[in-house]
Amino acid sequence: MQKPLIYLDHSASTPADPRVVEAMLPYFTEIYGNPSSMHRFAQQSEKAVEQARRTVADILGCQPKEIVFTGCGSESDNLAIRGAVAQSRAKPPHLITSRLEHAAVANTAQQMQDFYGCEVTFLPSDPEGSISVAMLRESLQDNTTLVSLMLANNEIGTILPIPNLAEAAHERGALFHTDAVQAGGQLPLNVHDLNVDMLSLSAHKFYGPKGVGVLYVREGVVLVPSQSGGSHEEGRRAGTLNVPLIVGLAKALEIAEANRESYTTEFSRLRDRLIDGILERVPDSQLTGSRTHRLPSHASFVFKNVDGNLLLMHLDLQGIAASSGSACKTGNPKPSDVLLALGYDENWALGGLRLSVGRQTTDEHINTVLEVLPKEIEKVRSLVAMK
Ligand code: PLP
């Protein structure tokens, strides 16, 4: 008999909600006008985009004109960083981020340093992956243009104290961007409470379609577009608007926000079963990230003397889909930069595992993982010992 498949990689991507797909469908075949054109086909498309913009703006607590639709979370991060650095009058501009950011921020910051003469500070974190306001304060300079720190970490699930970090940045006149891609649908996203000037989201992390994102840009913040061309999105992102995906993003965010309390209460319960069960059953295992300030859906671990990629293959054969860190790192035999930055040595850092629950996860799924995982870890450890 075939084993049931258990998907525990919701931090990498979620299935599109059928209600989202249904909302999108007419915009492929029936309402297909280019929203920038003048005729009635266009007006219908434009109406749908502007309705979607209002829905997203209401959830973020901002004005519709402060919402820029993009092609993904990575693009939103790029636009925030490249756009803010390019318009800066500081010579040279200074950018602050951390060693724990997603590659969309970390590699963009590195490029700003290597090719655009930008000064970049990569802040270290505490052992749980949090960034202290005091450390940020020490790094802020008169030429600091932008601070970019994520709301919730994709590899270790830790939630940062964004309102306080943003306050410190603002005191020195710097802009503050947060990558909220992992937080979408799980944490409150009110941009005023968060105190941010820019915020990135990606629909496929909250049961929307892949290939569409949002960048919130506070009114008054000027960005040089990283993609130039026509005057779409008030000149901030050129390209014909992807109407069906934008409609899908708004619908997905609306559903996620309306049910956030109940979804995340259940996520946290299942997550805690995983965390307690795994730490109890697997010797030489540690939780990575914070136990208390963590994403409801996210459980992450390191196991001593385990090849994380080999473990993923073993789990896949048992019908369990997981990840060793961010999806982009999967298949990469190097230890995770984030785990190394947290101070784990190679014996531990190679053995990372991320299990992220979702709306379809059940107690039976968790029971199976708790039964299967310790055995598979034993097998992988014995293979390493034989080498
Ligand atoms: N930022 C974070 C924290 C992420 O986890 C991801 C995706 O895993 C991204 C950015 C990139 O988003 P996208 O896949 O939409 O480009």
Short mmCIF file of C-alpha atoms and ligand atoms in Angstrom, two decimals:
data_model
loop_
_atom_site.label_atom_id
_atom_site.label_comp_id
_atom_site.label_asym_id
_atom_site.label_seq_id
_atom_site.Cartn_x
_atom_site.Cartn_y
_atom_site.Cartn_z
CA MET A 1 0.00 0.00 0.00
CA GLN A 2 1.25 3.46 -0.84
CA LYS A 3 2.12 5.61 2.14
CA PRO A 4 0.06 8.80 2.61
CA LEU A 5 1.99 11.90 1.61
CA ILE A 6 2.62 14.39 4.37
CA TYR A 7 3.47 17.94 3.33
CA LEU A 8 5.38 19.83 6.01
CA ASP A 9 7.04 22.47 3.85
CA HIS A 10 4.52 25.31 4.03
CA SER A 11 7.30 27.83 4.66
CA ALA A 12 8.54 27.04 1.15
CA SER A 13 5.12 27.28 -0.46
CA THR A 14 1.44 26.65 0.22
CA PRO A 15 -1.25 25.20 -2.05
CA ALA A 16 -3.52 27.83 -3.57
CA ASP A 17 -6.89 27.93 -1.78
CA PRO A 18 -9.64 26.76 -4.20
CA ARG A 19 -11.57 29.99 -3.44
CA VAL A 20 -8.51 31.91 -4.62
CA VAL A 21 -8.30 29.93 -7.86
CA GLU A 22 -12.01 30.47 -8.45
CA ALA A 23 -11.64 34.22 -7.95
CA MET A 24 -8.76 34.34 -10.44
CA LEU A 25 -10.24 32.28 -13.27
CA PRO A 26 -12.44 34.90 -15.02
CA TYR A 27 -9.42 37.19 -15.34
CA PHE A 28 -7.64 34.72 -17.63
CA THR A 29 -10.38 34.20 -20.18
CA GLU A 30 -13.23 36.67 -19.76
CA ILE A 31 -11.88 39.87 -18.26
CA TYR A 32 -8.55 40.03 -20.03
CA GLY A 33 -8.20 43.69 -20.97
CA ASN A 34 -4.93 45.44 -20.20
CA PRO A 35 -5.80 47.65 -17.22
CA SER A 36 -3.74 50.47 -18.76
CA SER A 37 -5.91 50.65 -21.90
CA MET A 38 -8.94 52.93 -22.31
CA HIS A 39 -11.84 50.70 -23.36
CA ARG A 40 -14.41 48.82 -21.28
CA PHE A 41 -12.40 45.56 -21.25
CA ALA A 42 -9.62 47.54 -19.63
CA GLN A 43 -11.92 49.25 -17.17
CA GLN A 44 -13.12 45.92 -15.81
CA SER A 45 -9.55 44.75 -15.29
CA GLU A 46 -8.56 48.04 -13.72
CA LYS A 47 -11.53 47.84 -11.37
CA ALA A 48 -10.43 44.39 -10.22
CA VAL A 49 -6.86 45.56 -9.62
CA GLU A 50 -7.99 48.62 -7.68
CA GLN A 51 -10.37 46.50 -5.59
CA ALA A 52 -7.48 44.14 -4.83
CA ARG A 53 -5.30 47.10 -3.91
CA ARG A 54 -7.95 48.36 -1.48
CA THR A 55 -8.30 44.92 0.11
CA VAL A 56 -4.55 44.65 0.68
CA ALA A 57 -4.34 48.25 1.90
CA ASP A 58 -7.14 47.68 4.43
CA ILE A 59 -5.30 44.68 5.88
CA LEU A 60 -2.01 46.58 6.06
CA GLY A 61 -3.76 49.67 7.45
CA CYS A 62 -2.42 51.93 4.70
CA GLN A 63 -3.63 53.84 1.65
CA PRO A 64 -4.23 51.96 -1.61
CA LYS A 65 -1.68 54.15 -3.42
CA GLU A 66 0.99 52.89 -1.00
CA ILE A 67 0.65 49.34 -2.39
CA VAL A 68 2.91 48.29 -5.29
CA PHE A 69 2.18 44.91 -6.89
CA THR A 70 5.33 43.02 -7.89
CA GLY A 71 6.26 39.67 -9.42
CA CYS A 72 7.30 37.94 -6.13
CA GLY A 73 8.68 38.50 -2.65
CA SER A 74 12.25 38.57 -3.98
CA GLU A 75 11.33 41.38 -6.35
CA SER A 76 9.72 43.36 -3.53
CA ASP A 77 12.91 43.05 -1.48
CA ASN A 78 15.02 44.08 -4.47
CA LEU A 79 12.85 47.11 -5.19
CA ALA A 80 13.00 48.26 -1.57
CA ILE A 81 16.77 47.98 -1.32
CA ARG A 82 17.89 49.00 -4.81
CA GLY A 83 15.24 51.70 -4.97
CA ALA A 84 16.15 53.29 -1.65
CA VAL A 85 19.91 53.10 -2.19
CA ALA A 86 19.68 54.54 -5.72
CA GLN A 87 17.74 57.61 -4.58
CA SER A 88 19.97 58.28 -1.57
CA ARG A 89 21.98 61.52 -1.51
CA ALA A 90 24.39 60.09 1.07
CA LYS A 91 27.92 59.58 -0.22
CA PRO A 92 28.33 56.70 0.07
CA PRO A 93 24.95 55.41 1.20
CA HIS A 94 25.06 53.03 4.17
CA LEU A 95 22.78 50.02 4.40
CA ILE A 96 22.19 47.89 7.51
CA THR A 97 20.83 44.36 7.40
CA SER A 98 21.65 41.12 9.22
CA ARG A 99 23.42 37.83 8.65
CA LEU A 100 20.12 35.98 8.91
CA GLU A 101 18.16 37.50 6.05
CA HIS A 102 16.74 35.58 3.11
CA ALA A 103 19.01 35.59 0.04
CA ALA A 104 16.69 38.11 -1.65
CA VAL A 105 17.87 40.68 0.90
CA ALA A 106 21.32 39.31 1.79
CA ASN A 107 22.57 38.89 -1.79
CA THR A 108 21.10 42.21 -2.88
CA ALA A 109 22.86 43.94 0.01
CA GLN A 110 26.11 42.18 -0.90
CA GLN A 111 25.72 43.40 -4.50
CA MET A 112 25.14 46.94 -3.29
CA GLN A 113 28.50 46.70 -1.52
CA ASP A 114 30.41 44.93 -4.31
CA PHE A 115 29.16 46.88 -7.34
CA TYR A 116 27.45 50.09 -6.23
CA GLY A 117 29.89 51.53 -3.68
CA CYS A 118 27.42 51.18 -0.83
CA GLU A 119 28.66 50.63 2.72
CA VAL A 120 26.89 47.62 4.22
CA THR A 121 26.74 46.43 7.83
CA PHE A 122 25.59 42.84 8.39
CA LEU A 123 24.45 42.71 12.01
CA PRO A 124 25.02 39.51 14.01
CA SER A 125 22.12 38.10 15.99
CA ASP A 126 21.76 36.63 19.45
CA PRO A 127 21.76 32.80 19.73
CA GLU A 128 17.99 32.68 19.08
CA GLY A 129 18.30 34.74 15.92
CA SER A 130 16.99 38.01 17.28
CA ILE A 131 18.59 41.40 16.67
CA SER A 132 18.94 43.79 19.56
CA VAL A 133 17.89 47.42 19.32
CA ALA A 134 21.11 48.39 21.15
CA MET A 135 23.23 46.67 18.49
CA LEU A 136 21.32 48.40 15.71
CA ARG A 137 21.71 51.77 17.46
CA GLU A 138 25.50 51.30 17.58
CA SER A 139 25.62 50.60 13.84
CA LEU A 140 23.50 53.52 12.65
CA GLN A 141 25.49 56.29 11.01
CA ASP A 142 24.64 59.72 9.60
CA ASN A 143 24.77 58.23 6.09
CA THR A 144 22.54 55.23 6.90
CA THR A 145 19.94 55.27 4.15
CA LEU A 146 18.08 52.07 4.88
CA VAL A 147 17.76 49.36 7.51
CA SER A 148 16.29 46.08 6.21
CA LEU A 149 15.44 43.43 8.81
CA MET A 150 12.94 40.61 8.40
CA LEU A 151 9.78 40.30 10.46
CA ALA A 152 10.02 36.49 10.75
CA ASN A 153 12.92 34.28 9.75
CA ASN A 154 12.35 31.65 7.07
CA GLU A 155 14.93 29.19 8.40
CA ILE A 156 14.52 29.42 12.16
CA GLY A 157 11.11 31.05 12.57
CA THR A 158 12.25 33.78 14.98
CA ILE A 159 10.14 36.95 15.06
CA LEU A 160 12.09 40.20 15.40
CA PRO A 161 10.98 43.23 17.49
CA ILE A 162 10.35 45.28 14.34
CA PRO A 163 8.53 48.30 15.88
CA ASN A 164 11.46 48.98 18.24
CA LEU A 165 14.13 48.37 15.59
CA ALA A 166 12.28 50.70 13.20
CA GLU A 167 12.04 53.38 15.87
CA ALA A 168 15.82 53.30 16.33
CA ALA A 169 16.34 53.61 12.56
CA HIS A 170 13.91 56.51 12.29
CA GLU A 171 15.62 58.37 15.16
CA ARG A 172 18.70 58.57 12.93
CA GLY A 173 16.75 59.50 9.81
CA ALA A 174 17.04 56.09 8.09
CA LEU A 175 14.25 54.32 6.25
CA PHE A 176 13.12 50.92 7.54
CA HIS A 177 12.15 47.98 5.33
CA THR A 178 10.91 44.63 6.59
CA ASP A 179 10.71 41.38 4.65
CA ALA A 180 7.39 40.06 5.96
CA VAL A 181 7.18 37.23 3.42
CA GLN A 182 7.08 34.48 6.07
CA ALA A 183 4.79 36.48 8.32
CA GLY A 184 2.06 36.93 5.70
CA GLY A 185 -1.19 35.35 6.87
CA GLN A 186 0.26 34.51 10.29
CA LEU A 187 1.25 37.75 12.06
CA PRO A 188 -0.46 41.16 12.26
CA LEU A 189 0.70 43.26 9.29
CA ASN A 190 -0.48 46.74 10.23
CA VAL A 191 2.32 48.93 8.88
CA HIS A 192 1.71 51.71 11.41
CA ASP A 193 1.93 49.33 14.36
CA LEU A 194 5.04 47.82 12.81
CA ASN A 195 6.36 51.36 12.24
CA VAL A 196 7.87 50.47 8.84
CA ASP A 197 8.37 52.49 5.65
CA MET A 198 8.38 49.46 3.37
CA LEU A 199 7.15 45.88 3.74
CA SER A 200 7.41 42.88 1.38
CA LEU A 201 4.86 40.07 0.95
CA SER A 202 4.53 37.08 -1.37
CA ALA A 203 1.17 35.44 -2.13
CA HIS A 204 2.35 31.83 -2.37
CA LYS A 205 3.21 31.80 1.34
CA PHE A 206 -0.43 32.43 2.32
CA TYR A 207 -2.35 30.09 -0.01
CA GLY A 208 -2.25 32.44 -2.98
CA PRO A 209 -0.64 31.94 -6.39
CA LYS A 210 3.10 31.90 -7.03
CA GLY A 211 4.66 34.78 -8.93
CA VAL A 212 3.00 37.78 -7.31
CA GLY A 213 4.06 39.96 -4.41
CA VAL A 214 3.49 43.28 -2.71
CA LEU A 215 5.75 46.06 -1.64
CA TYR A 216 4.13 48.55 0.73
CA VAL A 217 5.84 51.91 0.24
CA ARG A 218 4.92 54.66 2.71
CA GLU A 219 3.66 57.85 1.07
CA GLY A 220 6.58 60.24 0.61
CA VAL A 221 9.23 57.51 0.23
CA VAL A 222 10.81 57.90 -3.18
CA LEU A 223 12.23 54.80 -4.88
CA VAL A 224 14.15 54.54 -8.11
CA PRO A 225 12.37 51.66 -9.91
CA SER A 226 14.58 48.60 -10.38
CA GLN A 227 12.46 47.68 -13.40
CA SER A 228 12.03 50.71 -15.65
CA GLY A 229 9.64 51.19 -18.53
CA GLY A 230 6.03 52.39 -18.51
CA SER A 231 4.42 54.33 -15.69
CA HIS A 232 2.61 51.37 -14.11
CA GLU A 233 2.25 51.35 -10.34
CA GLU A 234 2.84 55.13 -10.28
CA GLY A 235 6.22 54.73 -11.90
CA ARG A 236 7.52 52.34 -9.24
CA ARG A 237 7.35 49.07 -11.21
CA ALA A 238 7.04 48.90 -14.98
CA GLY A 239 5.18 46.02 -16.61
CA THR A 240 1.60 45.15 -17.54
CA LEU A 241 -0.22 44.27 -14.36
CA ASN A 242 -0.84 40.57 -13.87
CA VAL A 243 -4.54 40.93 -13.14
CA PRO A 244 -5.46 37.30 -12.26
CA LEU A 245 -2.53 36.90 -9.90
CA ILE A 246 -3.18 40.25 -8.22
CA VAL A 247 -6.84 39.29 -7.71
CA GLY A 248 -5.65 35.95 -6.29
CA LEU A 249 -3.18 37.60 -3.93
CA ALA A 250 -5.85 39.88 -2.48
CA LYS A 251 -8.36 37.04 -2.09
CA ALA A 252 -5.76 34.87 -0.38
CA LEU A 253 -4.75 37.63 2.02
CA GLU A 254 -8.40 38.38 2.78
CA ILE A 255 -9.10 34.72 3.67
CA ALA A 256 -5.90 34.40 5.69
CA GLU A 257 -6.59 37.58 7.64
CA ALA A 258 -10.27 36.76 8.31
CA ASN A 259 -9.26 33.39 9.81
CA ARG A 260 -5.84 34.29 11.17
CA GLU A 261 -6.69 33.70 14.82
CA SER A 262 -8.16 30.21 14.29
CA TYR A 263 -5.58 29.08 11.72
CA THR A 264 -2.61 30.17 13.78
CA THR A 265 -3.97 28.75 17.04
CA GLU A 266 -4.12 25.35 15.34
CA PHE A 267 -0.72 25.81 13.64
CA SER A 268 0.88 26.60 17.01
CA ARG A 269 -0.65 23.54 18.63
CA LEU A 270 0.62 21.22 15.90
CA ARG A 271 4.01 22.98 15.85
CA ASP A 272 4.40 22.53 19.61
CA ARG A 273 3.57 18.83 19.31
CA LEU A 274 6.37 18.55 16.76
CA ILE A 275 8.86 20.51 18.82
CA ASP A 276 8.21 18.69 22.11
CA GLY A 277 7.95 15.28 20.46
CA ILE A 278 11.14 15.58 18.43
CA LEU A 279 13.28 17.02 21.22
CA GLU A 280 12.07 14.23 23.49
CA ARG A 281 12.62 11.39 21.00
CA VAL A 282 15.79 12.36 19.14
CA PRO A 283 19.08 12.38 21.06
CA ASP A 284 21.51 15.21 20.24
CA SER A 285 18.77 17.44 18.86
CA GLN A 286 18.20 21.15 19.40
CA LEU A 287 15.47 23.58 18.46
CA THR A 288 16.82 26.45 16.35
CA GLY A 289 15.42 29.95 16.80
CA SER A 290 13.26 31.21 19.61
CA ARG A 291 10.85 28.97 21.47
CA THR A 292 8.52 31.82 22.38
CA HIS A 293 8.92 34.45 19.62
CA ARG A 294 8.38 32.14 16.69
CA LEU A 295 6.10 31.76 13.68
CA PRO A 296 3.03 29.66 14.50
CA SER A 297 3.66 27.28 11.58
CA HIS A 298 7.39 26.80 12.01
CA ALA A 299 9.48 24.13 13.77
CA SER A 300 13.20 23.93 13.03
CA PHE A 301 15.97 21.81 14.44
CA VAL A 302 19.60 20.83 14.20
CA PHE A 303 20.72 17.25 14.74
CA LYS A 304 24.33 16.48 15.56
CA ASN A 305 26.23 14.38 12.98
CA VAL A 306 23.36 14.21 10.51
CA ASP A 307 23.62 15.05 6.82
CA GLY A 308 20.50 17.20 6.47
CA ASN A 309 20.11 16.61 2.74
CA LEU A 310 20.38 12.86 3.15
CA LEU A 311 17.77 13.06 5.89
CA LEU A 312 15.44 14.97 3.54
CA MET A 313 15.80 12.20 0.95
CA HIS A 314 15.06 9.52 3.55
CA LEU A 315 11.99 11.43 4.72
CA ASP A 316 10.82 11.91 1.15
CA LEU A 317 11.00 8.14 0.62
CA GLN A 318 8.78 7.79 3.68
CA GLY A 319 6.29 10.26 2.15
CA ILE A 320 7.26 13.24 4.31
CA ALA A 321 8.10 16.50 2.52
CA ALA A 322 10.32 18.79 4.58
CA SER A 323 13.15 21.23 4.04
CA SER A 324 16.62 21.76 5.41
CA GLY A 325 16.25 25.53 5.56
CA SER A 326 15.04 27.93 2.93
CA ALA A 327 13.83 26.19 -0.24
CA CYS A 328 16.53 27.92 -2.26
CA LYS A 329 19.15 26.11 -0.18
CA THR A 330 17.70 22.65 -0.68
CA GLY A 331 20.19 20.45 -2.51
CA ASN A 332 23.11 22.57 -1.37
CA PRO A 333 25.50 20.44 0.69
CA LYS A 334 27.13 23.45 2.38
CA PRO A 335 26.05 24.19 5.94
CA SER A 336 23.43 26.91 6.13
CA ASP A 337 24.87 30.44 6.49
CA VAL A 338 22.13 31.22 8.97
CA LEU A 339 23.01 28.26 11.23
CA LEU A 340 26.72 29.13 11.02
CA ALA A 341 25.90 32.76 11.87
CA LEU A 342 24.03 31.48 14.94
CA GLY A 343 27.25 29.82 16.07
CA TYR A 344 26.53 26.15 15.34
CA ASP A 345 29.66 24.27 14.27
CA GLU A 346 29.65 22.13 11.12
CA ASN A 347 28.73 18.94 13.01
CA TRP A 348 25.44 20.57 13.89
CA ALA A 349 24.92 23.10 11.09
CA LEU A 350 24.85 20.43 8.37
CA GLY A 351 21.98 18.72 10.12
CA GLY A 352 19.26 21.35 9.83
CA LEU A 353 15.59 20.38 9.39
CA ARG A 354 12.58 22.66 8.92
CA LEU A 355 9.06 21.30 9.37
CA SER A 356 6.30 23.82 8.68
CA VAL A 357 2.65 22.98 9.25
CA GLY A 358 -0.36 24.28 7.33
CA ARG A 359 -4.13 24.20 6.99
CA GLN A 360 -4.19 20.56 5.85
CA THR A 361 -1.86 19.26 8.58
CA THR A 362 -3.49 16.79 10.99
CA ASP A 363 -2.57 15.14 14.28
CA GLU A 364 -2.10 11.88 12.36
CA HIS A 365 0.54 13.58 10.23
CA ILE A 366 2.37 14.68 13.36
CA ASN A 367 2.08 11.18 14.89
CA THR A 368 3.64 9.68 11.76
CA VAL A 369 6.50 12.18 11.76
CA LEU A 370 7.20 11.51 15.44
CA GLU A 371 7.34 7.81 14.71
CA VAL A 372 9.33 7.94 11.47
CA LEU A 373 11.81 10.77 12.04
CA PRO A 374 13.81 9.29 14.97
CA LYS A 375 14.32 6.04 12.99
CA GLU A 376 15.42 7.87 9.85
CA ILE A 377 17.84 10.01 11.84
CA GLU A 378 19.31 6.84 13.35
CA LYS A 379 19.79 5.41 9.84
CA VAL A 380 21.41 8.58 8.51
CA ARG A 381 23.70 8.76 11.54
CA SER A 382 24.80 5.16 11.09
CA LEU A 383 25.60 5.83 7.42
CA VAL A 384 27.78 8.78 8.40
CA ALA A 385 29.49 6.69 11.09
CA MET A 386 30.32 3.99 8.50
CA LYS A 387 32.12 6.43 6.18
N1 PLP B 1 11.85 36.43 1.82
C1 PLP B 1 11.63 35.38 2.61
C2 PLP B 1 11.79 35.53 4.08
C3 PLP B 1 11.25 34.16 2.06
O1 PLP B 1 11.05 33.10 2.86
C4 PLP B 1 11.11 34.05 0.66
C5 PLP B 1 10.77 32.74 0.03
O2 PLP B 1 11.07 31.71 0.56
C6 PLP B 1 11.33 35.19 -0.12
C7 PLP B 1 11.70 36.37 0.49
C8 PLP B 1 11.19 35.16 -1.60
O3 PLP B 1 9.85 35.14 -1.99
P1 PLP B 1 9.47 34.66 -3.48
O4 PLP B 1 9.56 33.18 -3.47
O5 PLP B 1 8.07 35.15 -3.68
O6 PLP B 1 10.43 35.32 -4.38
#
